[in-house]
mmCIF file of C-alpha atoms in Angstrom:
data_model
loop_
_atom_site.group_PDB
_atom_site.id
_atom_site.type_symbol
_atom_site.label_atom_id
_atom_site.label_comp_id
_atom_site.label_asym_id
_atom_site.label_seq_id
_atom_site.Cartn_x
_atom_site.Cartn_y
_atom_site.Cartn_z
ATOM 1 C CA MET A 1 -70.556 -93.726 11.814
ATOM 2 C CA ASP A 2 -70.717 -95.761 8.709
ATOM 3 C CA HIS A 3 -67.866 -98.221 8.123
ATOM 4 C CA PHE A 4 -66.556 -98.445 4.583
ATOM 5 C CA ARG A 5 -63.627 -100.482 3.204
ATOM 6 C CA ILE A 6 -61.565 -99.540 0.109
ATOM 7 C CA GLY A 7 -58.935 -101.744 -1.448
ATOM 8 C CA PHE A 8 -55.881 -100.074 -2.922
ATOM 9 C CA LEU A 9 -52.439 -100.686 -4.541
ATOM 10 C CA PRO A 10 -49.357 -98.820 -3.144
ATOM 11 C CA LEU A 11 -49.291 -96.044 -5.736
ATOM 12 C CA VAL A 12 -49.189 -92.277 -5.443
ATOM 13 C CA ASP A 13 -52.584 -92.102 -7.116
ATOM 14 C CA ALA A 14 -54.079 -94.042 -4.186
ATOM 15 C CA ALA A 15 -53.558 -90.784 -2.331
ATOM 16 C CA LEU A 16 -57.181 -89.494 -2.043
ATOM 17 C CA PRO A 17 -58.582 -92.443 -0.155
ATOM 18 C CA ILE A 18 -55.577 -92.373 2.105
ATOM 19 C CA LEU A 19 -55.755 -88.642 2.691
ATOM 20 C CA ALA A 20 -59.556 -88.800 3.155
ATOM 21 C CA ARG A 21 -58.873 -91.254 6.047
ATOM 22 C CA GLU A 22 -55.717 -89.598 7.517
ATOM 23 C CA LEU A 23 -56.723 -85.943 7.298
ATOM 24 C CA GLY A 24 -60.282 -86.624 8.742
ATOM 25 C CA PHE A 25 -62.311 -85.827 5.532
ATOM 26 C CA ALA A 26 -64.036 -89.173 5.604
ATOM 27 C CA GLU A 27 -64.792 -88.825 9.336
ATOM 28 C CA ASP A 28 -66.172 -85.280 8.723
ATOM 29 C CA GLU A 29 -68.678 -87.043 6.364
ATOM 30 C CA GLY A 30 -69.586 -89.662 8.947
ATOM 31 C CA ILE A 31 -67.461 -92.413 7.527
ATOM 32 C CA ALA A 32 -64.961 -94.674 9.336
ATOM 33 C CA LEU A 33 -62.760 -95.569 6.353
ATOM 34 C CA ASP A 34 -60.723 -98.791 6.409
ATOM 35 C CA LEU A 35 -58.062 -99.168 3.708
ATOM 36 C CA ILE A 36 -56.945 -102.632 2.516
ATOM 37 C CA ARG A 37 -53.561 -102.725 0.762
ATOM 38 C CA ASP A 38 -53.021 -105.463 -1.967
ATOM 39 C CA SER A 39 -50.137 -106.317 -4.231
ATOM 40 C CA SER A 40 -51.876 -106.788 -7.581
ATOM 41 C CA TRP A 41 -54.899 -105.403 -9.451
ATOM 42 C CA ALA A 42 -56.352 -108.768 -9.813
ATOM 43 C CA THR A 43 -56.451 -109.151 -6.009
ATOM 44 C CA VAL A 44 -58.000 -105.615 -5.655
ATOM 45 C CA ARG A 45 -60.690 -106.543 -8.238
ATOM 46 C CA ASP A 46 -61.371 -109.991 -6.715
ATOM 47 C CA ARG A 47 -61.681 -108.613 -3.158
ATOM 48 C CA LEU A 48 -64.252 -106.144 -4.430
ATOM 49 C CA VAL A 49 -66.224 -108.652 -6.496
ATOM 50 C CA TYR A 50 -66.355 -111.156 -3.680
ATOM 51 C CA GLY A 51 -67.506 -108.642 -1.035
ATOM 52 C CA ARG A 52 -64.145 -108.422 0.879
ATOM 53 C CA SER A 53 -64.210 -104.595 0.262
ATOM 54 C CA ASP A 54 -66.902 -102.108 -0.385
ATOM 55 C CA ALA A 55 -65.012 -100.153 -3.087
ATOM 56 C CA ALA A 56 -61.683 -99.981 -4.751
ATOM 57 C CA HIS A 57 -58.966 -97.765 -6.055
ATOM 58 C CA LEU A 58 -59.105 -99.368 -9.556
ATOM 59 C CA LEU A 59 -57.766 -99.108 -13.030
ATOM 60 C CA ALA A 60 -60.410 -97.360 -15.081
ATOM 61 C CA PRO A 61 -60.576 -100.028 -17.931
ATOM 62 C CA LEU A 62 -60.522 -102.838 -15.437
ATOM 63 C CA ALA A 63 -63.836 -101.494 -14.099
ATOM 64 C CA ILE A 64 -65.132 -101.719 -17.607
ATOM 65 C CA ALA A 65 -63.668 -105.175 -18.278
ATOM 66 C CA THR A 66 -65.185 -106.466 -14.995
ATOM 67 C CA THR A 67 -68.622 -105.080 -15.939
ATOM 68 C CA LEU A 68 -68.406 -106.622 -19.387
ATOM 69 C CA GLY A 69 -67.293 -110.002 -18.177
ATOM 70 C CA LEU A 70 -63.929 -110.251 -19.941
ATOM 71 C CA ASN A 71 -62.095 -113.290 -18.700
ATOM 72 C CA ARG A 72 -64.532 -113.777 -15.776
ATOM 73 C CA PRO A 73 -68.261 -113.613 -15.128
ATOM 74 C CA ALA A 74 -69.703 -110.238 -15.703
ATOM 75 C CA PHE A 75 -70.110 -108.152 -12.375
ATOM 76 C CA PRO A 76 -71.488 -104.666 -12.893
ATOM 77 C CA LEU A 77 -69.389 -101.829 -11.376
ATOM 78 C CA SER A 78 -70.022 -98.134 -11.180
ATOM 79 C CA VAL A 79 -67.498 -95.235 -11.189
ATOM 80 C CA PRO A 80 -68.801 -92.123 -9.552
ATOM 81 C CA PHE A 81 -65.391 -90.488 -9.026
ATOM 82 C CA VAL A 82 -62.127 -90.244 -10.903
ATOM 83 C CA LEU A 83 -59.111 -90.518 -8.472
ATOM 84 C CA GLY A 84 -56.567 -89.198 -10.881
ATOM 85 C CA LEU A 85 -55.546 -88.428 -14.474
ATOM 86 C CA ASN A 86 -52.140 -89.486 -15.923
ATOM 87 C CA GLY A 87 -49.216 -90.095 -13.493
ATOM 88 C CA ASN A 88 -47.641 -93.049 -15.359
ATOM 89 C CA ALA A 89 -44.236 -93.182 -17.213
ATOM 90 C CA ILE A 90 -42.579 -95.409 -19.630
ATOM 91 C CA THR A 91 -39.121 -96.552 -18.450
ATOM 92 C CA LEU A 92 -36.596 -98.606 -20.436
ATOM 93 C CA ALA A 93 -33.367 -100.410 -19.465
ATOM 94 C CA PRO A 94 -30.506 -97.862 -19.744
ATOM 95 C CA SER A 95 -28.868 -99.536 -22.647
ATOM 96 C CA LEU A 96 -32.131 -99.429 -24.655
ATOM 97 C CA ALA A 97 -33.038 -95.867 -23.600
ATOM 98 C CA ALA A 98 -29.724 -94.663 -24.917
ATOM 99 C CA ALA A 99 -30.919 -95.501 -28.469
ATOM 100 C CA VAL A 100 -34.218 -93.616 -28.003
ATOM 101 C CA CYS A 101 -33.420 -90.277 -26.208
ATOM 102 C CA ALA A 102 -30.580 -88.307 -24.582
ATOM 103 C CA GLU A 103 -30.333 -89.429 -20.953
ATOM 104 C CA GLY A 104 -32.239 -87.022 -18.649
ATOM 105 C CA VAL A 105 -34.018 -85.386 -21.537
ATOM 106 C CA LEU A 106 -37.747 -85.754 -22.070
ATOM 107 C CA GLU A 107 -38.340 -85.189 -25.821
ATOM 108 C CA ASP A 108 -41.767 -84.834 -27.479
ATOM 109 C CA ALA A 109 -43.818 -87.986 -27.771
ATOM 110 C CA VAL A 110 -43.700 -88.071 -31.560
ATOM 111 C CA THR A 111 -39.917 -87.923 -31.754
ATOM 112 C CA THR A 112 -39.316 -90.493 -28.993
ATOM 113 C CA GLY A 113 -42.002 -92.666 -30.505
ATOM 114 C CA ARG A 114 -40.370 -92.653 -33.909
ATOM 115 C CA LYS A 115 -36.936 -93.682 -32.399
ATOM 116 C CA LEU A 116 -38.493 -96.240 -30.243
ATOM 117 C CA ALA A 117 -40.257 -97.719 -33.354
ATOM 118 C CA MET A 118 -36.987 -97.930 -35.046
ATOM 119 C CA LEU A 119 -35.311 -99.779 -32.065
ATOM 120 C CA ILE A 120 -38.344 -102.153 -32.057
ATOM 121 C CA ARG A 121 -38.173 -102.923 -35.805
ATOM 122 C CA ALA A 122 -34.425 -103.501 -35.531
ATOM 123 C CA ARG A 123 -34.901 -105.956 -32.795
ATOM 124 C CA ALA A 124 -37.747 -107.709 -34.668
ATOM 125 C CA ASP A 125 -35.468 -108.021 -37.696
ATOM 126 C CA GLU A 126 -33.012 -109.834 -35.392
ATOM 127 C CA GLY A 127 -35.839 -112.245 -34.351
ATOM 128 C CA ALA A 128 -36.198 -110.674 -30.962
ATOM 129 C CA ARG A 129 -39.248 -108.817 -29.624
ATOM 130 C CA LEU A 130 -38.972 -105.906 -27.160
ATOM 131 C CA ARG A 131 -40.595 -107.115 -23.824
ATOM 132 C CA LEU A 132 -42.601 -104.360 -22.137
ATOM 133 C CA GLY A 133 -44.338 -104.765 -18.789
ATOM 134 C CA VAL A 134 -47.677 -103.297 -17.839
ATOM 135 C CA VAL A 135 -49.629 -103.613 -14.677
ATOM 136 C CA HIS A 136 -52.597 -105.409 -16.049
ATOM 137 C CA ARG A 137 -54.083 -106.578 -19.385
ATOM 138 C CA TYR A 138 -57.068 -104.277 -18.788
ATOM 139 C CA SER A 139 -55.064 -101.088 -17.678
ATOM 140 C CA SER A 140 -54.795 -97.604 -19.023
ATOM 141 C CA HIS A 141 -51.038 -98.270 -18.978
ATOM 142 C CA ASN A 142 -51.586 -101.059 -21.574
ATOM 143 C CA TYR A 143 -53.931 -98.997 -23.719
ATOM 144 C CA MET A 144 -51.926 -95.776 -23.614
ATOM 145 C CA LEU A 145 -48.659 -97.673 -24.468
ATOM 146 C CA GLN A 146 -50.404 -99.458 -27.267
ATOM 147 C CA TYR A 147 -51.923 -96.196 -28.590
ATOM 148 C CA TRP A 148 -48.476 -94.509 -28.630
ATOM 149 C CA LEU A 149 -46.787 -97.489 -30.245
ATOM 150 C CA ARG A 150 -49.362 -97.881 -33.001
ATOM 151 C CA GLY A 151 -49.331 -94.089 -33.552
ATOM 152 C CA SER A 152 -45.502 -94.297 -33.917
ATOM 153 C CA GLY A 153 -45.702 -96.996 -36.670
ATOM 154 C CA VAL A 154 -45.214 -100.142 -34.486
ATOM 155 C CA ASN A 155 -47.138 -103.331 -35.277
ATOM 156 C CA VAL A 156 -47.952 -104.218 -31.626
ATOM 157 C CA ALA A 157 -49.327 -107.674 -32.386
ATOM 158 C CA GLU A 158 -46.108 -108.848 -34.056
ATOM 159 C CA ASP A 159 -43.107 -106.737 -33.033
ATOM 160 C CA VAL A 160 -43.430 -106.296 -29.178
ATOM 161 C CA GLU A 161 -44.337 -108.557 -26.298
ATOM 162 C CA ILE A 162 -46.513 -107.036 -23.533
ATOM 163 C CA LEU A 163 -46.407 -108.781 -20.200
ATOM 164 C CA THR A 164 -48.070 -108.172 -16.856
ATOM 165 C CA ILE A 165 -46.135 -107.161 -13.815
ATOM 166 C CA ALA A 166 -47.289 -105.993 -10.378
ATOM 167 C CA PRO A 167 -46.094 -102.309 -9.891
ATOM 168 C CA PRO A 168 -43.979 -103.039 -6.824
ATOM 169 C CA LEU A 169 -42.088 -105.680 -8.803
ATOM 170 C CA ALA A 170 -41.514 -103.608 -11.897
ATOM 171 C CA ALA A 171 -37.909 -102.400 -10.905
ATOM 172 C CA ASP A 172 -36.980 -105.952 -10.003
ATOM 173 C CA ALA A 173 -38.090 -107.210 -13.343
ATOM 174 C CA LEU A 174 -36.030 -104.647 -15.085
ATOM 175 C CA ALA A 175 -33.057 -105.340 -13.001
ATOM 176 C CA THR A 176 -33.175 -108.995 -13.772
ATOM 177 C CA GLY A 177 -33.585 -108.395 -17.520
ATOM 178 C CA GLU A 178 -36.895 -110.255 -17.464
ATOM 179 C CA ILE A 179 -38.371 -107.226 -19.294
ATOM 180 C CA ASP A 180 -36.876 -104.425 -21.373
ATOM 181 C CA GLY A 181 -39.301 -101.678 -20.210
ATOM 182 C CA ILE A 182 -42.217 -100.840 -18.039
ATOM 183 C CA CYS A 183 -45.207 -98.547 -18.208
ATOM 184 C CA VAL A 184 -46.243 -98.206 -14.516
ATOM 185 C CA GLY A 185 -47.419 -95.586 -12.032
ATOM 186 C CA GLU A 186 -45.263 -93.689 -9.514
ATOM 187 C CA PRO A 187 -43.330 -94.160 -7.472
ATOM 188 C CA TRP A 188 -42.137 -97.342 -9.201
ATOM 189 C CA ASN A 189 -40.556 -95.706 -12.239
ATOM 190 C CA SER A 190 -38.612 -93.519 -9.928
ATOM 191 C CA VAL A 191 -37.583 -96.585 -7.953
ATOM 192 C CA ALA A 192 -36.127 -97.972 -11.092
ATOM 193 C CA VAL A 193 -34.350 -94.796 -11.917
ATOM 194 C CA GLU A 194 -32.851 -94.564 -8.335
ATOM 195 C CA ARG A 195 -31.604 -98.135 -8.555
ATOM 196 C CA GLY A 196 -30.011 -97.275 -11.972
ATOM 197 C CA VAL A 197 -31.942 -100.041 -13.783
ATOM 198 C CA GLY A 198 -34.251 -97.723 -15.763
ATOM 199 C CA VAL A 199 -34.440 -94.478 -17.696
ATOM 200 C CA ILE A 200 -37.707 -92.671 -18.068
ATOM 201 C CA ILE A 201 -38.286 -91.903 -21.797
ATOM 202 C CA ASN A 202 -41.920 -90.787 -21.874
ATOM 203 C CA VAL A 203 -44.823 -89.953 -19.479
ATOM 204 C CA THR A 204 -48.500 -90.715 -20.212
ATOM 205 C CA SER A 205 -49.442 -86.974 -19.990
ATOM 206 C CA ARG A 206 -47.385 -86.587 -23.199
ATOM 207 C CA ILE A 207 -49.526 -89.404 -24.848
ATOM 208 C CA TRP A 208 -52.860 -88.142 -23.721
ATOM 209 C CA LEU A 209 -52.924 -84.973 -21.601
ATOM 210 C CA ARG A 210 -55.698 -85.354 -18.922
ATOM 211 C CA GLY A 211 -56.002 -89.115 -19.678
ATOM 212 C CA VAL A 212 -58.184 -91.016 -17.152
ATOM 213 C CA GLU A 213 -56.167 -93.342 -14.975
ATOM 214 C CA LYS A 214 -57.539 -94.551 -11.591
ATOM 215 C CA VAL A 215 -61.045 -94.485 -10.394
ATOM 216 C CA LEU A 216 -63.222 -95.247 -7.274
ATOM 217 C CA ALA A 217 -65.126 -98.383 -8.379
ATOM 218 C CA LEU A 218 -67.946 -100.081 -6.397
ATOM 219 C CA PRO A 219 -70.616 -102.620 -7.233
ATOM 220 C CA THR A 220 -73.467 -101.007 -9.014
ATOM 221 C CA ALA A 221 -75.911 -102.681 -6.675
ATOM 222 C CA ARG A 222 -74.232 -101.037 -3.676
ATOM 223 C CA ALA A 223 -74.405 -97.630 -5.384
ATOM 224 C CA ALA A 224 -78.123 -98.073 -5.857
ATOM 225 C CA ALA A 225 -78.773 -99.285 -2.347
ATOM 226 C CA GLU A 226 -76.834 -96.650 -0.428
ATOM 227 C CA PRO A 227 -76.719 -93.480 -2.523
ATOM 228 C CA GLU A 228 -76.486 -91.112 0.309
ATOM 229 C CA LEU A 229 -73.412 -92.912 1.797
ATOM 230 C CA ILE A 230 -71.704 -92.963 -1.550
ATOM 231 C CA GLN A 231 -72.386 -89.290 -1.970
ATOM 232 C CA ARG A 232 -70.747 -88.651 1.265
ATOM 233 C CA LEU A 233 -67.743 -90.739 0.307
ATOM 234 C CA VAL A 234 -67.396 -88.845 -2.979
ATOM 235 C CA ARG A 235 -67.364 -85.476 -1.047
ATOM 236 C CA ALA A 236 -64.660 -86.758 1.304
ATOM 237 C CA LEU A 237 -62.537 -87.765 -1.654
ATOM 238 C CA TYR A 238 -63.016 -84.304 -3.254
ATOM 239 C CA ALA A 239 -61.871 -82.666 -0.131
ATOM 240 C CA ALA A 240 -58.848 -84.914 -0.041
ATOM 241 C CA GLY A 241 -58.056 -83.854 -3.743
ATOM 242 C CA ARG A 242 -58.087 -80.225 -2.606
ATOM 243 C CA ALA A 243 -55.575 -81.085 0.105
ATOM 244 C CA PHE A 244 -53.441 -83.152 -2.316
ATOM 245 C CA VAL A 245 -52.812 -80.290 -4.762
ATOM 246 C CA ASP A 246 -51.955 -77.772 -2.008
ATOM 247 C CA PRO A 247 -48.157 -76.982 -2.243
ATOM 248 C CA ALA A 248 -48.117 -76.233 1.466
ATOM 249 C CA LEU A 249 -49.123 -79.923 2.144
ATOM 250 C CA TYR A 250 -46.881 -81.632 -0.347
ATOM 251 C CA ALA A 251 -44.133 -82.742 2.141
ATOM 252 C CA SER A 252 -46.711 -83.812 4.810
ATOM 253 C CA ASN A 253 -48.903 -85.709 2.299
ATOM 254 C CA ALA A 254 -45.835 -87.480 0.970
ATOM 255 C CA ALA A 255 -44.865 -88.430 4.570
ATOM 256 C CA ILE A 256 -48.312 -89.964 5.041
ATOM 257 C CA LEU A 257 -48.234 -91.867 1.771
ATOM 258 C CA ALA A 258 -44.793 -93.143 2.475
ATOM 259 C CA ARG A 259 -45.825 -95.000 5.709
ATOM 260 C CA SER A 260 -45.484 -98.760 5.930
ATOM 261 C CA GLU A 261 -49.276 -99.405 5.688
ATOM 262 C CA TYR A 262 -49.650 -97.456 2.499
ATOM 263 C CA LEU A 263 -46.813 -97.138 -0.078
ATOM 264 C CA ASP A 264 -43.991 -98.172 2.245
ATOM 265 C CA GLY A 265 -41.579 -96.152 0.269
ATOM 266 C CA SER A 266 -39.435 -92.985 -0.077
ATOM 267 C CA ALA A 267 -41.298 -89.824 0.881
ATOM 268 C CA GLU A 268 -38.817 -87.961 -1.263
ATOM 269 C CA LEU A 269 -39.778 -89.915 -4.499
ATOM 270 C CA ILE A 270 -43.364 -89.613 -3.599
ATOM 271 C CA GLU A 271 -43.216 -85.807 -3.123
ATOM 272 C CA ARG A 272 -41.548 -85.474 -6.412
ATOM 273 C CA ALA A 273 -44.505 -87.091 -8.132
ATOM 274 C CA ILE A 274 -46.964 -84.939 -6.162
ATOM 275 C CA ALA A 275 -45.060 -81.894 -7.262
ATOM 276 C CA ASP A 276 -44.724 -82.934 -10.913
ATOM 277 C CA ARG A 277 -40.880 -83.085 -10.534
ATOM 278 C CA ILE A 278 -39.493 -86.356 -11.916
ATOM 279 C CA LYS A 279 -35.882 -87.669 -12.152
ATOM 280 C CA LEU A 280 -35.602 -89.208 -15.583
ATOM 281 C CA ALA A 281 -32.251 -90.888 -15.151
ATOM 282 C CA SER A 282 -29.799 -91.740 -12.346
ATOM 283 C CA GLY A 283 -27.390 -88.882 -11.713
ATOM 284 C CA HIS A 284 -29.668 -86.202 -13.125
ATOM 285 C CA ALA A 285 -31.670 -83.594 -11.398
ATOM 286 C CA PRO A 286 -35.456 -83.813 -11.373
ATOM 287 C CA VAL A 287 -37.158 -81.983 -14.069
ATOM 288 C CA ASP A 288 -40.543 -80.167 -14.029
ATOM 289 C CA ILE A 289 -43.212 -81.934 -15.994
ATOM 290 C CA PRO A 290 -46.339 -79.882 -15.801
ATOM 291 C CA ASP A 291 -49.542 -81.862 -15.122
ATOM 292 C CA PHE A 292 -47.587 -85.118 -14.737
ATOM 293 C CA MET A 293 -50.319 -86.114 -12.219
ATOM 294 C CA PHE A 294 -53.699 -84.380 -12.246
ATOM 295 C CA GLN A 295 -55.868 -85.011 -9.206
ATOM 296 C CA HIS A 296 -58.258 -82.138 -8.674
ATOM 297 C CA ARG A 297 -58.540 -78.963 -10.928
ATOM 298 C CA GLU A 298 -60.805 -78.607 -14.010
ATOM 299 C CA ALA A 299 -63.266 -81.275 -13.000
ATOM 300 C CA ALA A 300 -60.414 -83.858 -12.935
ATOM 301 C CA ASN A 301 -62.522 -86.018 -10.662
ATOM 302 C CA PHE A 302 -65.619 -85.833 -12.892
ATOM 303 C CA PRO A 303 -66.372 -89.207 -14.521
ATOM 304 C CA TRP A 304 -66.733 -88.247 -18.207
ATOM 305 C CA VAL A 305 -68.733 -90.806 -20.145
ATOM 306 C CA SER A 306 -66.475 -90.001 -23.097
ATOM 307 C CA GLN A 307 -63.426 -91.267 -21.195
ATOM 308 C CA ALA A 308 -65.002 -94.610 -20.640
ATOM 309 C CA ALA A 309 -65.963 -94.639 -24.402
ATOM 310 C CA TRP A 310 -62.336 -93.947 -25.393
ATOM 311 C CA LEU A 311 -61.160 -96.787 -23.235
ATOM 312 C CA TYR A 312 -63.719 -99.150 -24.819
ATOM 313 C CA ALA A 313 -62.354 -98.072 -28.278
ATOM 314 C CA GLN A 314 -58.853 -99.087 -27.235
ATOM 315 C CA MET A 315 -60.013 -102.444 -25.897
ATOM 316 C CA VAL A 316 -61.553 -103.133 -29.309
ATOM 317 C CA LYS A 317 -58.336 -102.085 -31.063
ATOM 318 C CA ALA A 318 -56.243 -104.302 -28.788
ATOM 319 C CA GLY A 319 -58.538 -107.231 -29.642
ATOM 320 C CA HIS A 320 -59.658 -107.577 -26.020
ATOM 321 C CA VAL A 321 -63.387 -107.154 -26.811
ATOM 322 C CA ALA A 322 -65.469 -107.619 -29.941
ATOM 323 C CA GLN A 323 -67.175 -104.390 -30.851
ATOM 324 C CA SER A 324 -70.969 -104.334 -30.277
ATOM 325 C CA ALA A 325 -73.577 -101.666 -29.636
ATOM 326 C CA GLU A 326 -74.715 -103.373 -26.434
ATOM 327 C CA GLY A 327 -71.102 -103.572 -25.056
ATOM 328 C CA TYR A 328 -70.372 -100.011 -25.960
ATOM 329 C CA GLU A 329 -73.365 -98.801 -24.060
ATOM 330 C CA ALA A 330 -72.541 -101.070 -21.153
ATOM 331 C CA ALA A 331 -69.049 -99.704 -21.023
ATOM 332 C CA LYS A 332 -70.154 -96.114 -21.046
ATOM 333 C CA ALA A 333 -72.754 -96.646 -18.371
ATOM 334 C CA VAL A 334 -69.880 -97.705 -15.930
ATOM 335 C CA PHE A 335 -68.909 -94.055 -15.472
ATOM 336 C CA ARG A 336 -71.628 -92.300 -13.398
ATOM 337 C CA PRO A 337 -71.678 -88.487 -13.689
ATOM 338 C CA ASP A 338 -75.210 -88.608 -12.083
ATOM 339 C CA ILE A 339 -73.860 -89.809 -8.726
ATOM 340 C CA TYR A 340 -71.102 -87.111 -8.874
ATOM 341 C CA ARG A 341 -73.667 -84.397 -9.596
ATOM 342 C CA ALA A 342 -75.906 -85.632 -6.747
ATOM 343 C CA ALA A 343 -73.066 -85.490 -4.401
ATOM 344 C CA PHE A 344 -72.247 -81.838 -5.097
ATOM 345 C CA ALA A 345 -75.733 -80.325 -5.919
ATOM 346 C CA GLY A 346 -76.059 -77.096 -4.089
ATOM 347 C CA THR A 347 -72.370 -76.686 -3.274
ATOM 348 C CA ASP A 348 -69.676 -74.484 -4.749
ATOM 349 C CA VAL A 349 -68.146 -77.352 -6.803
ATOM 350 C CA PRO A 350 -68.449 -76.700 -10.543
ATOM 351 C CA LEU A 351 -70.633 -79.288 -12.331
ATOM 352 C CA PRO A 352 -70.341 -79.866 -16.056
ATOM 353 C CA SER A 353 -73.646 -79.537 -17.892
ATOM 354 C CA ALA A 354 -72.639 -82.282 -20.365
ATOM 355 C CA SER A 355 -71.658 -85.833 -19.390
ATOM 356 C CA ALA A 356 -69.430 -86.463 -22.501
ATOM 357 C CA LYS A 357 -67.072 -84.321 -24.581
ATOM 358 C CA LEU A 358 -64.877 -84.540 -27.641
ATOM 359 C CA GLU A 359 -61.794 -86.058 -26.059
ATOM 360 C CA GLY A 360 -58.595 -84.548 -27.417
ATOM 361 C CA GLY A 361 -60.378 -81.581 -28.807
ATOM 362 C CA ILE A 362 -59.188 -78.850 -26.453
ATOM 363 C CA ASP A 363 -56.072 -76.922 -27.466
ATOM 364 C CA ALA A 364 -56.236 -74.062 -25.020
ATOM 365 C CA PRO A 365 -57.994 -73.300 -21.850
ATOM 366 C CA LEU A 366 -61.802 -73.390 -22.693
ATOM 367 C CA ALA A 367 -64.895 -72.156 -20.691
ATOM 368 C CA VAL A 368 -67.524 -74.911 -20.872
ATOM 369 C CA GLY A 369 -71.234 -75.020 -19.783
ATOM 370 C CA SER A 370 -71.819 -75.820 -16.132
ATOM 371 C CA MET A 371 -74.879 -76.565 -13.998
ATOM 372 C CA GLN A 372 -73.360 -74.616 -11.160
ATOM 373 C CA GLY A 373 -70.114 -72.641 -10.785
ATOM 374 C CA ARG A 374 -67.712 -71.665 -13.521
ATOM 375 C CA LEU A 375 -65.657 -74.340 -15.245
ATOM 376 C CA LEU A 376 -62.543 -73.893 -17.354
ATOM 377 C CA LEU A 377 -61.024 -77.072 -18.914
ATOM 378 C CA GLY A 378 -57.432 -77.127 -19.948
ATOM 379 C CA PRO A 379 -55.834 -78.771 -23.110
ATOM 380 C CA ASP A 380 -56.411 -82.430 -23.351
ATOM 381 C CA ARG A 381 -54.617 -83.326 -26.648
ATOM 382 C CA PHE A 382 -53.357 -86.745 -27.823
ATOM 383 C CA PHE A 383 -49.845 -86.861 -28.955
ATOM 384 C CA ASP A 384 -50.784 -87.495 -32.561
ATOM 385 C CA GLY A 385 -53.390 -84.698 -32.796
ATOM 386 C CA ARG A 386 -56.343 -86.963 -33.221
ATOM 387 C CA ALA A 387 -59.642 -86.445 -31.383
ATOM 388 C CA PHE A 388 -62.197 -89.021 -30.211
ATOM 389 C CA ASP A 389 -65.890 -88.269 -30.665
ATOM 390 C CA PRO A 390 -67.925 -90.782 -28.554
ATOM 391 C CA ASP A 391 -70.848 -90.497 -31.101
ATOM 392 C CA ALA A 392 -68.649 -91.650 -33.971
ATOM 393 C CA LEU A 393 -67.046 -94.856 -32.664
ATOM 394 C CA ASP A 394 -67.382 -96.709 -36.047
ATOM 395 C CA ASP A 395 -65.488 -93.954 -37.784
ATOM 396 C CA TYR A 396 -62.908 -93.750 -35.152
ATOM 397 C CA LEU A 397 -62.180 -97.493 -35.284
ATOM 398 C CA THR A 398 -61.780 -97.575 -39.133
ATOM 399 C CA GLN A 399 -59.289 -94.674 -39.211
#
């Protein structure tokens, strides 16, 4: 039995490593999986970099930033498996949310974004900037939030202040008035709603449907040294994904995740996220938000190189990295479809023929080329109707 340690944060999208351990999928692959809970993404990353864990449940752009050496010495990471798409929400203090949307109603992202932009400009005219909390500087939360704000007409650099807050503390920060809003993963938006200190006004699946979120990240050197072990781990996580999306297992999966060593939270709130049923405001019934979280179907776990490319483009737009051909290639190389394909060669798992695609270019279910099996991809639109071609980065950045 091979021992393997994975660091994680207490979020619903840490489900696949947790279920791989608890439901026996890792053991079936000959892996004794140890899970190490942390309280911040910086700690998860540092534990991985300094060899205190073997892999991590990690923010996709943080894997890229670590590889590029942003704010620390470069440390190459590889992503052979995507742990989940979307699953985040944007939550404002109730008094501010009332100016943006009707309480308990999730309007389209264009309408809500326009109203939020008006609120932000009004605050800026008064000499105050809206303070919004995200979980890390190099997080998909930050980049999707900024993408939405810019696309809604907000001057992000001048009119808002974006701060970093650990997910488990997000509701507390809202309650004290330290921040005006948060963009975090579940169950922490729902915790804010249940406490009456937040109202959900948008979800990231309404900003970029099928947007990449958390990934399995490990040192590139480890991936090269033990390819067979990593392939077995990938298969265990895939099996856990199949169990995660099984409606018959929603309640039991939520109960596992809620345990003190994992999320240490409400099984009811966790099950809502798993089932795509989210309460937007205190006193309102949960509403169905199709594909709020996306963990398994339609090659959801496949590490598309074009997803890494989009994240790099947002890092450039945010001023976090200077654009360069070398940096762009290094960022794209973090995502490793070759490892994913090797793990499932000769199985019944559909494998895309391509490693990249036009992100945001699918309006309706589309059959795509596959190396094995049949593969149908669902819509992946951005809220503003734009698309991202990874082969045309310069054009995208100048638009």
